[in-house]
Amino acid sequence: MGAWQGIAQGLAAVEERKLNQEELDIRKRAEERAEEAFELDKLTTRTTLASQIKDLYGSGSISTSKSKTKKSKISTAQNKNNFKILTERFSVDPEAVAKVYAAAGADGVAEAVNIAKNYSEKFKTNSYVGPEPSIVIGQMLEGALYTESETAEYDWDKIESEIGVPLDDALRTLIGNEYVIPGAVAFDSPALVEKPTLSDLEDVEKRAMSNSLQLAKNENRIILSRSSELAEIQNTRSLTDIEQQEFDWISNRALEINSAIESYKDEVFDPLIGLYGSTMTNLLDYFKEFEGSPIGTSFLESTQSETEVPNRAVASRLLQAGILKPGMKVRNLETGKIIPIGD
């Protein structure tokens, strides 16, 4: 009995040691898992911090290659489609698009597409004036301003000072020593101008005639003054042949001017344009929104007509009176030649 009891106690002791060892093994494995979890969490924290620092102070990439910039959210498929839109829909030179991509990546190409689409949508409403989209978008890319990417080193002292955390060598290695400042492209977005209304066209036509109307009124005053002088001479003696020719000329000229002024009041501008021309070309150069508008052809095609005088002597007297002015095209009916007024 005593022997059996001793065996039983020995077995119990062995069993107890087994249980203690299993518990120790379990604890050891738990500690190992905890340490692994700690190391994993530590690594995750480092990775997260490194990523945040790169986003804040770098380009988002530890690569020192100058050919790539910050990773774009635009997929390869989207980028290919954007290339196709620019080169096929808007007829842009593929080399011009490739230049944008090389400088600013997929985001730069997408920006160009965005501008092109907005311009095209407005243009299709037929409410605006401006060049065709296929023309203006190509010009936009040709005139774009480009900056190349460049490599810069992290300023560790500045980073540590701003985030309040010291960065050990392992973390700096994870971040990398250099980052890429992406290249960029700046587009001068093409502008569309709202088409002028019929009322606007009427206003610009009258504006183009305002100078001619003023010239007509001024010449009328000069003619009236000269007519009065010749009338006073006629009260004392007969007019010479030259004086009579001058008097007849200015009388006819007065009728012509007054008729043109009356036509202007009825918004018929051709007679006044024939006498003095118009400033429509200058206005169209200044106010681009009227380019392509249905302006009357007489404004654009007709110029000041020739002024005919009986002879050079009469022309000289009219020049002295201020009726004929340098630059006017004056034809001598006696010789059929143009008289160089002002020479």
CSV table of C-alpha atoms in Angstrom, one decimal:
chain,number,residue,atom,x,y,z
A,1,MET,CA,0.0,0.0,0.0
A,2,GLY,CA,2.8,2.3,0.9
A,3,ALA,CA,4.6,1.6,-2.4
A,4,TRP,CA,1.5,2.4,-4.4
A,5,GLN,CA,1.0,5.6,-2.5
A,6,GLY,CA,4.5,6.7,-3.3
A,7,ILE,CA,4.0,6.0,-7.0
A,8,ALA,CA,0.8,7.9,-7.0
A,9,GLN,CA,2.5,10.9,-5.5
A,10,GLY,CA,5.3,10.7,-8.0
A,11,LEU,CA,2.8,10.6,-10.9
A,12,ALA,CA,1.0,13.6,-9.4
A,13,ALA,CA,4.2,15.5,-9.2
A,14,VAL,CA,5.1,14.7,-12.8
A,15,GLU,CA,1.6,15.8,-13.9
A,16,GLU,CA,1.9,19.0,-12.0
A,17,ARG,CA,5.3,19.8,-13.6
A,18,LYS,CA,3.6,19.1,-17.0
A,19,LEU,CA,0.9,21.6,-16.3
A,20,ASN,CA,3.3,24.2,-15.1
A,21,GLN,CA,5.4,23.7,-18.2
A,22,GLU,CA,2.3,24.0,-20.5
A,23,GLU,CA,1.4,27.2,-18.7
A,24,LEU,CA,4.9,28.5,-19.1
A,25,ASP,CA,4.8,27.6,-22.8
A,26,ILE,CA,1.4,29.4,-23.2
A,27,ARG,CA,2.7,32.4,-21.4
A,28,LYS,CA,5.8,32.4,-23.5
A,29,ARG,CA,3.9,32.2,-26.8
A,30,ALA,CA,1.6,35.0,-25.6
A,31,GLU,CA,4.5,37.2,-24.8
A,32,GLU,CA,6.0,36.4,-28.2
A,33,ARG,CA,2.7,37.2,-29.9
A,34,ALA,CA,2.5,40.4,-27.9
A,35,GLU,CA,6.0,41.4,-28.9
A,36,GLU,CA,5.3,40.6,-32.6
A,37,ALA,CA,2.1,42.7,-32.3
A,38,PHE,CA,4.1,45.5,-30.8
A,39,GLU,CA,6.7,45.3,-33.5
A,40,LEU,CA,4.0,45.2,-36.1
A,41,ASP,CA,2.2,48.2,-34.6
A,42,LYS,CA,5.5,50.0,-34.3
A,43,LEU,CA,6.2,49.3,-38.0
A,44,THR,CA,2.7,50.4,-38.9
A,45,THR,CA,3.1,53.6,-36.9
A,46,ARG,CA,6.5,54.3,-38.6
A,47,THR,CA,5.0,53.6,-42.0
A,48,THR,CA,2.1,55.9,-41.3
A,49,LEU,CA,4.3,58.6,-40.0
A,50,ALA,CA,6.7,58.3,-43.0
A,51,SER,CA,3.7,58.5,-45.4
A,52,GLN,CA,2.3,61.6,-43.6
A,53,ILE,CA,5.7,63.3,-43.7
A,54,LYS,CA,6.1,62.5,-47.4
A,55,ASP,CA,2.7,63.9,-48.1
A,56,LEU,CA,3.4,67.1,-46.1
A,57,TYR,CA,6.9,67.8,-47.1
A,58,GLY,CA,7.6,65.8,-50.3
A,59,SER,CA,6.0,64.7,-53.5
A,60,GLY,CA,4.5,61.5,-52.1
A,61,SER,CA,7.2,59.4,-53.7
A,62,ILE,CA,10.7,58.4,-52.4
A,63,SER,CA,11.9,58.0,-56.0
A,64,THR,CA,14.5,60.5,-57.2
A,65,SER,CA,13.6,60.0,-60.8
A,66,LYS,CA,12.7,63.3,-62.5
A,67,SER,CA,10.5,61.6,-65.1
A,68,LYS,CA,7.7,60.9,-62.6
A,69,THR,CA,5.7,63.2,-60.4
A,70,LYS,CA,3.3,62.6,-57.6
A,71,LYS,CA,1.1,59.6,-58.3
A,72,SER,CA,-2.1,60.6,-60.1
A,73,LYS,CA,-5.5,59.4,-59.2
A,74,ILE,CA,-6.3,59.1,-62.9
A,75,SER,CA,-6.1,55.6,-64.2
A,76,THR,CA,-4.1,54.5,-67.2
A,77,ALA,CA,-7.4,53.8,-69.1
A,78,GLN,CA,-8.7,57.3,-68.3
A,79,ASN,CA,-5.4,58.9,-69.4
A,80,LYS,CA,-5.4,57.0,-72.7
A,81,ASN,CA,-9.0,58.2,-73.3
A,82,ASN,CA,-7.9,61.8,-72.5
A,83,PHE,CA,-5.1,61.5,-75.1
A,84,LYS,CA,-7.7,60.3,-77.6
A,85,ILE,CA,-10.1,63.1,-76.9
A,86,LEU,CA,-7.4,65.8,-77.5
A,87,THR,CA,-5.8,64.2,-80.6
A,88,GLU,CA,-9.0,62.9,-82.3
A,89,ARG,CA,-11.9,65.1,-81.2
A,90,PHE,CA,-10.0,68.3,-81.0
A,91,SER,CA,-7.3,67.5,-83.6
A,92,VAL,CA,-4.4,68.4,-81.3
A,93,ASP,CA,-0.9,67.4,-82.4
A,94,PRO,CA,-0.1,64.2,-80.4
A,95,GLU,CA,3.4,65.6,-79.7
A,96,ALA,CA,1.8,68.6,-78.0
A,97,VAL,CA,-0.2,66.3,-75.8
A,98,ALA,CA,2.8,64.2,-75.0
A,99,LYS,CA,4.7,67.3,-74.0
A,100,VAL,CA,1.9,68.1,-71.5
A,101,TYR,CA,2.1,64.6,-70.1
A,102,ALA,CA,5.9,64.7,-69.8
A,103,ALA,CA,5.7,68.0,-67.8
A,104,ALA,CA,2.6,67.5,-65.6
A,105,GLY,CA,1.5,63.9,-66.0
A,106,ALA,CA,-2.0,62.6,-66.4
A,107,ASP,CA,-3.4,65.5,-64.3
A,108,GLY,CA,-2.1,68.0,-66.8
A,109,VAL,CA,-3.6,66.1,-69.8
A,110,ALA,CA,-6.9,65.9,-67.8
A,111,GLU,CA,-6.9,69.6,-67.2
A,112,ALA,CA,-6.4,70.3,-70.9
A,113,VAL,CA,-9.4,68.0,-71.7
A,114,ASN,CA,-11.5,69.8,-69.1
A,115,ILE,CA,-10.8,73.2,-70.6
A,116,ALA,CA,-11.4,71.8,-74.1
A,117,LYS,CA,-14.8,70.3,-73.2
A,118,ASN,CA,-16.0,73.5,-71.4
A,119,TYR,CA,-15.0,75.6,-74.4
A,120,SER,CA,-16.6,73.2,-76.8
A,121,GLU,CA,-19.9,73.0,-74.9
A,122,LYS,CA,-20.2,76.8,-74.9
A,123,PHE,CA,-19.2,77.1,-78.5
A,124,LYS,CA,-22.0,74.6,-79.5
A,125,THR,CA,-24.7,76.8,-78.0
A,126,ASN,CA,-24.1,79.3,-80.9
A,127,SER,CA,-24.3,82.1,-78.3
A,128,TYR,CA,-20.7,83.0,-78.3
A,129,VAL,CA,-18.0,84.2,-80.8
A,130,GLY,CA,-14.5,82.8,-81.0
A,131,PRO,CA,-12.3,80.4,-83.0
A,132,GLU,CA,-13.3,76.7,-83.6
A,133,PRO,CA,-12.4,74.5,-80.6
A,134,SER,CA,-10.0,72.4,-82.7
A,135,ILE,CA,-8.1,75.6,-83.5
A,136,VAL,CA,-8.1,77.3,-80.1
A,137,ILE,CA,-7.2,74.2,-78.0
A,138,GLY,CA,-4.2,73.4,-80.2
A,139,GLN,CA,-3.1,77.1,-79.8
A,140,MET,CA,-3.6,76.8,-76.1
A,141,LEU,CA,-1.3,73.8,-75.8
A,142,GLU,CA,1.3,75.4,-78.0
A,143,GLY,CA,1.3,78.5,-75.8
A,144,ALA,CA,1.3,76.7,-72.5
A,145,LEU,CA,4.0,77.5,-69.9
A,146,TYR,CA,6.0,74.5,-68.7
A,147,THR,CA,8.2,73.9,-65.6
A,148,GLU,CA,10.4,70.9,-65.3
A,149,SER,CA,10.4,68.6,-62.2
A,150,GLU,CA,13.3,68.8,-59.8
A,151,THR,CA,14.8,66.8,-57.0
A,152,ALA,CA,15.1,68.4,-53.5
A,153,GLU,CA,16.4,67.1,-50.1
A,154,TYR,CA,14.3,66.9,-47.0
A,155,ASP,CA,15.1,69.5,-44.3
A,156,TRP,CA,15.1,67.2,-41.3
A,157,ASP,CA,15.7,69.9,-38.8
A,158,LYS,CA,12.6,71.8,-40.1
A,159,ILE,CA,10.5,68.7,-40.1
A,160,GLU,CA,11.4,67.6,-36.6
A,161,SER,CA,10.8,71.2,-35.3
A,162,GLU,CA,7.4,71.4,-36.9
A,163,ILE,CA,6.1,67.9,-35.9
A,164,GLY,CA,7.8,67.8,-32.5
A,165,VAL,CA,9.0,64.3,-33.0
A,166,PRO,CA,12.7,63.2,-33.5
A,167,LEU,CA,13.3,61.1,-36.6
A,168,ASP,CA,15.7,58.2,-36.2
A,169,ASP,CA,17.8,56.8,-39.0
A,170,ALA,CA,15.4,54.0,-39.6
A,171,LEU,CA,12.5,56.4,-40.1
A,172,ARG,CA,14.6,58.6,-42.3
A,173,THR,CA,15.6,55.6,-44.4
A,174,LEU,CA,11.9,54.7,-44.8
A,175,ILE,CA,11.1,58.2,-45.9
A,176,GLY,CA,14.1,58.6,-48.2
A,177,ASN,CA,16.6,61.5,-48.4
A,178,GLU,CA,15.1,63.2,-51.5
A,179,TYR,CA,11.8,63.9,-53.1
A,180,VAL,CA,10.6,65.1,-56.4
A,181,ILE,CA,9.0,68.5,-56.9
A,182,PRO,CA,6.6,67.7,-59.9
A,183,GLY,CA,6.8,69.7,-63.1
A,184,ALA,CA,3.7,71.7,-64.0
A,185,VAL,CA,1.9,73.2,-67.0
A,186,ALA,CA,-0.1,76.4,-67.0
A,187,PHE,CA,-2.7,77.0,-69.7
A,188,ASP,CA,-4.0,80.3,-70.8
A,189,SER,CA,-7.7,79.2,-71.0
A,190,PRO,CA,-9.3,80.4,-74.2
A,191,ALA,CA,-12.2,82.9,-73.8
A,192,LEU,CA,-15.5,83.0,-75.6
A,193,VAL,CA,-17.4,86.2,-75.9
A,194,GLU,CA,-21.1,86.4,-76.0
A,195,LYS,CA,-22.5,87.3,-79.4
A,196,PRO,CA,-23.7,90.9,-79.7
A,197,THR,CA,-27.4,91.5,-80.0
A,198,LEU,CA,-29.0,93.3,-83.0
A,199,SER,CA,-29.2,96.4,-80.8
A,200,ASP,CA,-25.5,96.1,-80.1
A,201,LEU,CA,-24.8,95.9,-83.9
A,202,GLU,CA,-26.8,99.0,-84.5
A,203,ASP,CA,-24.9,100.8,-81.8
A,204,VAL,CA,-21.5,99.8,-83.2
A,205,GLU,CA,-22.6,100.8,-86.8
A,206,LYS,CA,-23.6,104.2,-85.5
A,207,ARG,CA,-20.3,104.5,-83.6
A,208,ALA,CA,-18.4,103.7,-86.8
A,209,MET,CA,-20.2,106.6,-88.5
A,210,SER,CA,-19.9,109.1,-85.6
A,211,ASN,CA,-16.5,110.4,-86.9
A,212,SER,CA,-17.9,110.6,-90.5
A,213,LEU,CA,-21.0,112.5,-89.3
A,214,GLN,CA,-18.8,115.0,-87.4
A,215,LEU,CA,-16.6,115.5,-90.5
A,216,ALA,CA,-19.8,116.2,-92.6
A,217,LYS,CA,-21.0,118.8,-90.1
A,218,ASN,CA,-17.6,120.5,-89.9
A,219,GLU,CA,-17.3,120.6,-93.7
A,220,ASN,CA,-20.8,122.0,-93.9
A,221,ARG,CA,-19.9,124.9,-91.7
A,222,ILE,CA,-16.7,125.6,-93.7
A,223,ILE,CA,-18.7,125.5,-97.0
A,224,LEU,CA,-21.4,127.8,-95.5
A,225,SER,CA,-18.6,130.3,-94.5
A,226,ARG,CA,-16.9,130.2,-97.9
A,227,SER,CA,-20.3,130.5,-99.7
A,228,SER,CA,-20.9,133.7,-97.7
A,229,GLU,CA,-17.5,135.1,-98.6
A,230,LEU,CA,-18.2,134.4,-102.3
A,231,ALA,CA,-21.6,135.9,-102.1
A,232,GLU,CA,-20.2,139.1,-100.6
A,233,ILE,CA,-17.7,139.3,-103.4
A,234,GLN,CA,-20.5,138.8,-105.9
A,235,ASN,CA,-22.3,141.8,-104.4
A,236,THR,CA,-19.4,144.1,-105.4
A,237,ARG,CA,-18.2,142.5,-108.6
A,238,SER,CA,-18.6,139.5,-110.9
A,239,LEU,CA,-16.9,136.3,-109.9
A,240,THR,CA,-13.9,135.2,-111.9
A,241,ASP,CA,-14.1,131.9,-113.7
A,242,ILE,CA,-12.2,130.1,-111.0
A,243,GLU,CA,-14.3,131.7,-108.3
A,244,GLN,CA,-17.5,130.7,-110.1
A,245,GLN,CA,-16.2,127.1,-110.5
A,246,GLU,CA,-15.4,127.1,-106.8
A,247,PHE,CA,-18.9,128.5,-106.0
A,248,ASP,CA,-20.6,125.9,-108.1
A,249,TRP,CA,-18.5,123.1,-106.6
A,250,ILE,CA,-19.2,124.0,-103.0
A,251,SER,CA,-22.9,124.4,-103.8
A,252,ASN,CA,-23.1,120.9,-105.2
A,253,ARG,CA,-20.9,119.6,-102.3
A,254,ALA,CA,-23.3,121.1,-99.8
A,255,LEU,CA,-26.3,119.3,-101.4
A,256,GLU,CA,-24.3,116.1,-101.4
A,257,ILE,CA,-23.4,116.4,-97.7
A,258,ASN,CA,-26.9,117.4,-96.5
A,259,SER,CA,-28.3,114.4,-98.5
A,260,ALA,CA,-25.8,112.1,-96.8
A,261,ILE,CA,-26.7,113.5,-93.3
A,262,GLU,CA,-30.4,112.9,-94.0
A,263,SER,CA,-29.7,109.4,-95.1
A,264,TYR,CA,-27.8,108.8,-91.9
A,265,LYS,CA,-30.9,109.8,-89.9
A,266,ASP,CA,-32.8,107.1,-91.8
A,267,GLU,CA,-29.9,104.7,-90.9
A,268,VAL,CA,-28.7,104.5,-94.4
A,269,PHE,CA,-25.0,105.0,-94.1
A,270,ASP,CA,-23.6,104.3,-97.6
A,271,PRO,CA,-23.7,108.0,-98.8
A,272,LEU,CA,-21.8,109.2,-95.7
A,273,ILE,CA,-19.3,106.3,-96.0
A,274,GLY,CA,-18.7,107.3,-99.6
A,275,LEU,CA,-17.8,110.9,-98.5
A,276,TYR,CA,-15.7,110.2,-95.4
A,277,GLY,CA,-15.3,106.4,-95.0
A,278,SER,CA,-16.0,104.8,-91.6
A,279,THR,CA,-14.0,103.6,-88.6
A,280,MET,CA,-15.6,100.1,-88.5
A,281,THR,CA,-12.3,98.3,-89.1
A,282,ASN,CA,-10.7,100.0,-86.1
A,283,LEU,CA,-13.7,99.2,-84.0
A,284,LEU,CA,-13.6,95.5,-84.9
A,285,ASP,CA,-9.9,95.4,-84.0
A,286,TYR,CA,-10.7,96.9,-80.6
A,287,PHE,CA,-14.0,95.1,-79.9
A,288,LYS,CA,-13.3,91.5,-80.7
A,289,GLU,CA,-16.9,90.3,-79.9
A,290,PHE,CA,-18.1,91.9,-83.2
A,291,GLU,CA,-15.7,89.8,-85.4
A,292,GLY,CA,-17.8,87.7,-87.7
A,293,SER,CA,-21.0,89.6,-87.0
A,294,PRO,CA,-23.3,90.5,-89.9
A,295,ILE,CA,-21.9,94.0,-90.4
A,296,GLY,CA,-23.0,95.7,-93.5
A,297,THR,CA,-20.6,95.1,-96.4
A,298,SER,CA,-20.4,98.8,-97.1
A,299,PHE,CA,-18.7,99.3,-93.8
A,300,LEU,CA,-16.0,96.8,-94.6
A,301,GLU,CA,-15.6,97.0,-98.4
A,302,SER,CA,-16.3,100.6,-99.2
A,303,THR,CA,-13.8,103.4,-98.7
A,304,GLN,CA,-13.9,107.1,-99.0
A,305,SER,CA,-14.7,107.8,-102.7
A,306,GLU,CA,-12.8,110.1,-104.9
A,307,THR,CA,-13.5,113.8,-104.8
A,308,GLU,CA,-13.7,115.4,-108.2
A,309,VAL,CA,-12.7,119.0,-108.9
A,310,PRO,CA,-12.8,121.0,-112.1
A,311,ASN,CA,-9.1,121.8,-112.1
A,312,ARG,CA,-6.0,122.2,-109.9
A,313,ALA,CA,-6.7,125.9,-109.3
A,314,VAL,CA,-10.1,125.2,-107.7
A,315,ALA,CA,-8.5,122.4,-105.7
A,316,SER,CA,-5.9,124.8,-104.4
A,317,ARG,CA,-8.7,127.3,-103.3
A,318,LEU,CA,-10.7,124.5,-101.6
A,319,LEU,CA,-7.6,123.3,-99.8
A,320,GLN,CA,-6.9,126.9,-98.5
A,321,ALA,CA,-10.5,127.1,-97.3
A,322,GLY,CA,-10.1,123.9,-95.3
A,323,ILE,CA,-12.6,121.9,-97.4
A,324,LEU,CA,-10.1,119.6,-99.0
A,325,LYS,CA,-7.7,118.0,-96.6
A,326,PRO,CA,-4.3,116.2,-96.9
A,327,GLY,CA,-4.8,112.5,-97.6
A,328,MET,CA,-8.1,112.9,-99.6
A,329,LYS,CA,-8.2,111.3,-103.0
A,330,VAL,CA,-8.9,114.2,-105.3
A,331,ARG,CA,-9.2,113.8,-109.1
A,332,ASN,CA,-8.5,116.7,-111.5
A,333,LEU,CA,-11.3,116.5,-114.1
A,334,GLU,CA,-9.3,118.7,-116.5
A,335,THR,CA,-6.4,116.2,-116.7
A,336,GLY,CA,-8.1,113.1,-115.3
A,337,LYS,CA,-5.2,112.7,-112.8
A,338,ILE,CA,-5.1,112.4,-109.0
A,339,ILE,CA,-4.0,115.7,-107.4
A,340,PRO,CA,-1.6,115.1,-104.5
A,341,ILE,CA,-3.4,117.2,-101.9
A,342,GLY,CA,-1.1,118.7,-99.3
A,343,ASP,CA,2.0,118.6,-101.4
